Coordinates of C-alpha atoms in Angstrom, one line a residue:
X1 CA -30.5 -9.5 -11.0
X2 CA -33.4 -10.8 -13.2
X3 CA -33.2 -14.1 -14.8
X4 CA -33.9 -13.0 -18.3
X5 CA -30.9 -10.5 -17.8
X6 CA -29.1 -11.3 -20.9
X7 CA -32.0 -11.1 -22.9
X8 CA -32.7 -7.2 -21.7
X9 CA -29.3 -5.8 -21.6
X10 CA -28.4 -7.9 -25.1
X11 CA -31.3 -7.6 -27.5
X12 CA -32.4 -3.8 -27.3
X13 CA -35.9 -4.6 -25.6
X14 CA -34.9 -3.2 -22.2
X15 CA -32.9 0.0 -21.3
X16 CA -32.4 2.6 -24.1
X17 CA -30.3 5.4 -24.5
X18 CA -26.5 6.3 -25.3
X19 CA -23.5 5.3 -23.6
X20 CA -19.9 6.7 -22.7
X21 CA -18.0 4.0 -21.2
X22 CA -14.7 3.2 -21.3
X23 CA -11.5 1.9 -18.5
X24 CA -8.4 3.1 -17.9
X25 CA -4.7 1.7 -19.5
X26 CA -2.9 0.4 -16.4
X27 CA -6.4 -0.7 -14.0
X28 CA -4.9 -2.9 -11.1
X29 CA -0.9 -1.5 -12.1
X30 CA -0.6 0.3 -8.7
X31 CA -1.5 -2.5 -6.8
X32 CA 1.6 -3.1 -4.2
X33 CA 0.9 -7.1 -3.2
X34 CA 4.4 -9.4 -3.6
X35 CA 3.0 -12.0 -5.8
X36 CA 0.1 -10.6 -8.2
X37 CA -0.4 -14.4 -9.4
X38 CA -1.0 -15.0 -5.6
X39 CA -4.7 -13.5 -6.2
X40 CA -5.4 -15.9 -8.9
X41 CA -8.0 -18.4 -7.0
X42 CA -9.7 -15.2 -5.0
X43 CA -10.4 -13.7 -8.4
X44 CA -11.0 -15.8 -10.9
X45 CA -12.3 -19.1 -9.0
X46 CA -12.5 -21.9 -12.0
X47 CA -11.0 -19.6 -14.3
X48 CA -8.0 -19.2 -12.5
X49 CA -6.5 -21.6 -15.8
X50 CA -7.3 -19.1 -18.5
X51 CA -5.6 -16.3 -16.3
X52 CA -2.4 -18.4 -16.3
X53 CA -2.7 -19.0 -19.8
X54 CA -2.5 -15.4 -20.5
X55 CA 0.2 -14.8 -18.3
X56 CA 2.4 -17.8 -19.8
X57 CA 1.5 -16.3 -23.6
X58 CA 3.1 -12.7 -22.6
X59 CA 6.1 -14.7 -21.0
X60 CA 7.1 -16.6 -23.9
X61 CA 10.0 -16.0 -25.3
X62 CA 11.1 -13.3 -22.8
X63 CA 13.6 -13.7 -19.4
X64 CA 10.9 -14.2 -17.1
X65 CA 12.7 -12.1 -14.5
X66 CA 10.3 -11.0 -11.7
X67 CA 9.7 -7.6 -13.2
X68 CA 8.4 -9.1 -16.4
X69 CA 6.2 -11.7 -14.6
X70 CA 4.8 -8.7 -12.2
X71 CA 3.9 -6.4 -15.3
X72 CA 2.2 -10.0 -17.5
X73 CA 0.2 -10.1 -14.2
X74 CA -0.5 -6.7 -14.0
X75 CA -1.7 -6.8 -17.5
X76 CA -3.6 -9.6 -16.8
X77 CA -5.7 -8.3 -14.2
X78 CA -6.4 -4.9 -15.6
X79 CA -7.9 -6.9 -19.0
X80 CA -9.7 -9.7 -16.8
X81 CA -11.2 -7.6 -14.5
X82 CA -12.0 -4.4 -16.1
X83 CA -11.1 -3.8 -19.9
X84 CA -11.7 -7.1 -21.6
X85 CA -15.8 -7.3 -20.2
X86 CA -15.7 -3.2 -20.8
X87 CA -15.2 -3.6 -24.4
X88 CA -17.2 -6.5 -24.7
X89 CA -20.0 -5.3 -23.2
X90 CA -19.6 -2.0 -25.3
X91 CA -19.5 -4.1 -28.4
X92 CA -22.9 -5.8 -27.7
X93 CA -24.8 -2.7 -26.6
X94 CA -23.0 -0.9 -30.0
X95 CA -25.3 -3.2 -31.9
X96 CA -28.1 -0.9 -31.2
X97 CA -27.6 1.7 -29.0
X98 CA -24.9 4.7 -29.6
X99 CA -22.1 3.7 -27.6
X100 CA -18.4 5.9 -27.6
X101 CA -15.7 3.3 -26.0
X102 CA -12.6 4.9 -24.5
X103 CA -9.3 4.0 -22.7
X104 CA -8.0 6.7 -20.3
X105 CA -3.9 6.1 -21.2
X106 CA -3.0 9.6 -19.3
X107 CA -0.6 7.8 -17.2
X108 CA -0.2 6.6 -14.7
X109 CA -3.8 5.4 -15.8
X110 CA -4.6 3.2 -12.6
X111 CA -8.0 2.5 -11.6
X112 CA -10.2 5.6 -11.1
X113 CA -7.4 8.3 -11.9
X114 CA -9.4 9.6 -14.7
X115 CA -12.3 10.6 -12.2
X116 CA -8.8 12.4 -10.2
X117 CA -8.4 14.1 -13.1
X118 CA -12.1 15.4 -13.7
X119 CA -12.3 16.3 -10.4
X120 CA -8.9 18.1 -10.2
X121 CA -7.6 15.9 -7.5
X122 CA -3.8 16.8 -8.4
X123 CA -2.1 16.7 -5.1
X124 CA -0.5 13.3 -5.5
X125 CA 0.6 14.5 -9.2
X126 CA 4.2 15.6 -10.3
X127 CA 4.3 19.3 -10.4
X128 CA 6.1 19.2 -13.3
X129 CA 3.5 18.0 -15.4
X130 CA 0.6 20.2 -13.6
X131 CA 0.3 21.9 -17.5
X132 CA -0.6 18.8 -19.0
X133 CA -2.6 17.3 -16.1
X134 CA -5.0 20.4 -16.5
X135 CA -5.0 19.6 -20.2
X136 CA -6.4 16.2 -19.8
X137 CA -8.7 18.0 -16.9
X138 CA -10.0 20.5 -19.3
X139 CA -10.5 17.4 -21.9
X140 CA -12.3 15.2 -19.7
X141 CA -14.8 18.1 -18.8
X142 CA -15.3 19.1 -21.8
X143 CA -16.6 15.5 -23.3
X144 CA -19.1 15.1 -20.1
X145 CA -20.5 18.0 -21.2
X146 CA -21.2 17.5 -24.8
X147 CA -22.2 14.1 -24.0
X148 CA -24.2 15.5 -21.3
X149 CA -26.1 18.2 -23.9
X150 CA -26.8 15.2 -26.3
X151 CA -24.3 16.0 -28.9
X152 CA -21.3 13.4 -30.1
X153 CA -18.4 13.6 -26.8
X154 CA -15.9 15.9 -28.3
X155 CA -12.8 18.5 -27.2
X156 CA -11.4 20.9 -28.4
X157 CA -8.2 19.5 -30.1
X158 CA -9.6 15.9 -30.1
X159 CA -10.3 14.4 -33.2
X160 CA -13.8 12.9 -34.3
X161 CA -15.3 11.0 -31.8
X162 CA -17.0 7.6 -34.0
X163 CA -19.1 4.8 -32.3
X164 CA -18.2 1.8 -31.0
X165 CA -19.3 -0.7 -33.3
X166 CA -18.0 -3.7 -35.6
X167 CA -16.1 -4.2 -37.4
X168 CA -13.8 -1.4 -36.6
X169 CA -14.8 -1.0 -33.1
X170 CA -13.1 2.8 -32.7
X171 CA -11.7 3.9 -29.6
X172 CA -10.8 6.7 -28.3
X173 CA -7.3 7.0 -26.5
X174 CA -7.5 9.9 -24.2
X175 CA -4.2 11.6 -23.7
X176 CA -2.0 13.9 -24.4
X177 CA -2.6 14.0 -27.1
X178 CA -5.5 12.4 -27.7
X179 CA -5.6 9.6 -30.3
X180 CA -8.8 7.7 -32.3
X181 CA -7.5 3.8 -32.9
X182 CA -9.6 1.0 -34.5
X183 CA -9.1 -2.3 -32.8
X184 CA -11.4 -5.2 -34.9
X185 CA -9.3 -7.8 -33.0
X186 CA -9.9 -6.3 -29.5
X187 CA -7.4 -4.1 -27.7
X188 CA -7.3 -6.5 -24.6
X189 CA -6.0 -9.9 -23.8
X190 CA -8.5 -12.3 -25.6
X191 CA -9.3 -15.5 -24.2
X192 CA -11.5 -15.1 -21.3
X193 CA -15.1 -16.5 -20.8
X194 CA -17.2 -14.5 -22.3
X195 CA -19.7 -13.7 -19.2
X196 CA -18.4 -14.6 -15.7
X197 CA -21.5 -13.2 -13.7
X198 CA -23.4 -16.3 -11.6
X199 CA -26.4 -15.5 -10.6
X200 CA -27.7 -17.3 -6.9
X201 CA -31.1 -18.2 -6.4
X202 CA -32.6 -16.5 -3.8
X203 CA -33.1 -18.4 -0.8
X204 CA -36.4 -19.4 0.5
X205 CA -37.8 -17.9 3.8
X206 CA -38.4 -20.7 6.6

């Protein structure tokens, strides 16, 4: 990673082009460990603070029985790891680059399902819900390819697809059916640093 990598990615003077990007509802919800907090200090190092922060704010006010406490956690995860940087990230590049932000909420949404989906990797899937699986298939193939051809993403059935930019920043909710949602105060848990990347100096031959 170059030093000056903020600069690049951040200011427009490196990579151009446009950009689908987007993470799914329910990231790290299939994740079978006893204690999700457990992973706190493997995850988050000094952070580890601002995840239990989170975690307490979902909690107040409710019986923190363990199924509540595994689902704050499992929210707290998915957001830290994977959809809080995704929208940030999607925000900044939005600033000058066409960017379309979604969240894949097809349950049961864990990480990489919408790839399953794409690729028609049903075998694990309810048959009773094959019809609407191939929906979301057909949907998903259908916005790679119009993305792909240059155009706006777009499916048949799907309303209008609008940037990613402030100070609506418009998502995209893919499901059945398919839903466009503005979320100006993000549509993550907040809180978190706002770059967690350290970069290590190389080190130097002997």
């Amino acid at each position: 990673i170059p030093e000056n990598w903020e600069d690049e990615l951040y200011t427009g003077r490196g990579w151009q082009g446009r950009i689908l990007i987007g993470s799914n509802r329910y990231e790290l919800f299939a994740d079978e460990a006893p204690r999700l907090q457990d992973q706190c200090r493997d995850l988050y190092g000094d952070n580890t603070p601002l995840a239990w922060r989170a975690a307490d704010a979902l909690l107040t006010g409710k019986q923190p029985d363990e199924a509540a406490v595994r689902t704050a956690w499992h929210r707290v995860h998915t957001d830290f790891m994977y959809r809080y940087y995704t929208d940030l990230l999607a925000g900044k590049l939005g600033n000058f680059l066409p960017v379309w932000n979604y969240s894949f909420d097809f349950l049961p949404a864990t990480h990489g399902f919408d790839h399953g989906v794409l690729f028609d990797d049903c075998a694990d899937f309810p048959a009773e819900k094959r019809a609407d699986f191939e929906k979301m298939r057909d949907i998903l193939r259908q916005i790679y390819v119009s993305f792909t051809l240059g155009e706006t993403p777009s499916a048949e059935g799907m309303p209008v697809w609008t940037m990613y930019r402030a100070p609506e920043y418009a998502k995209m909710h893919l499901d059945i059916p398919c839903r466009m949602e503005s979320h100006p105060q993000g549509d993550s848990l907040q809180g978190f640093p706002p770059c967690v990347i350290v970069r290590e100096e190389e080190e130097e031959s002997v």
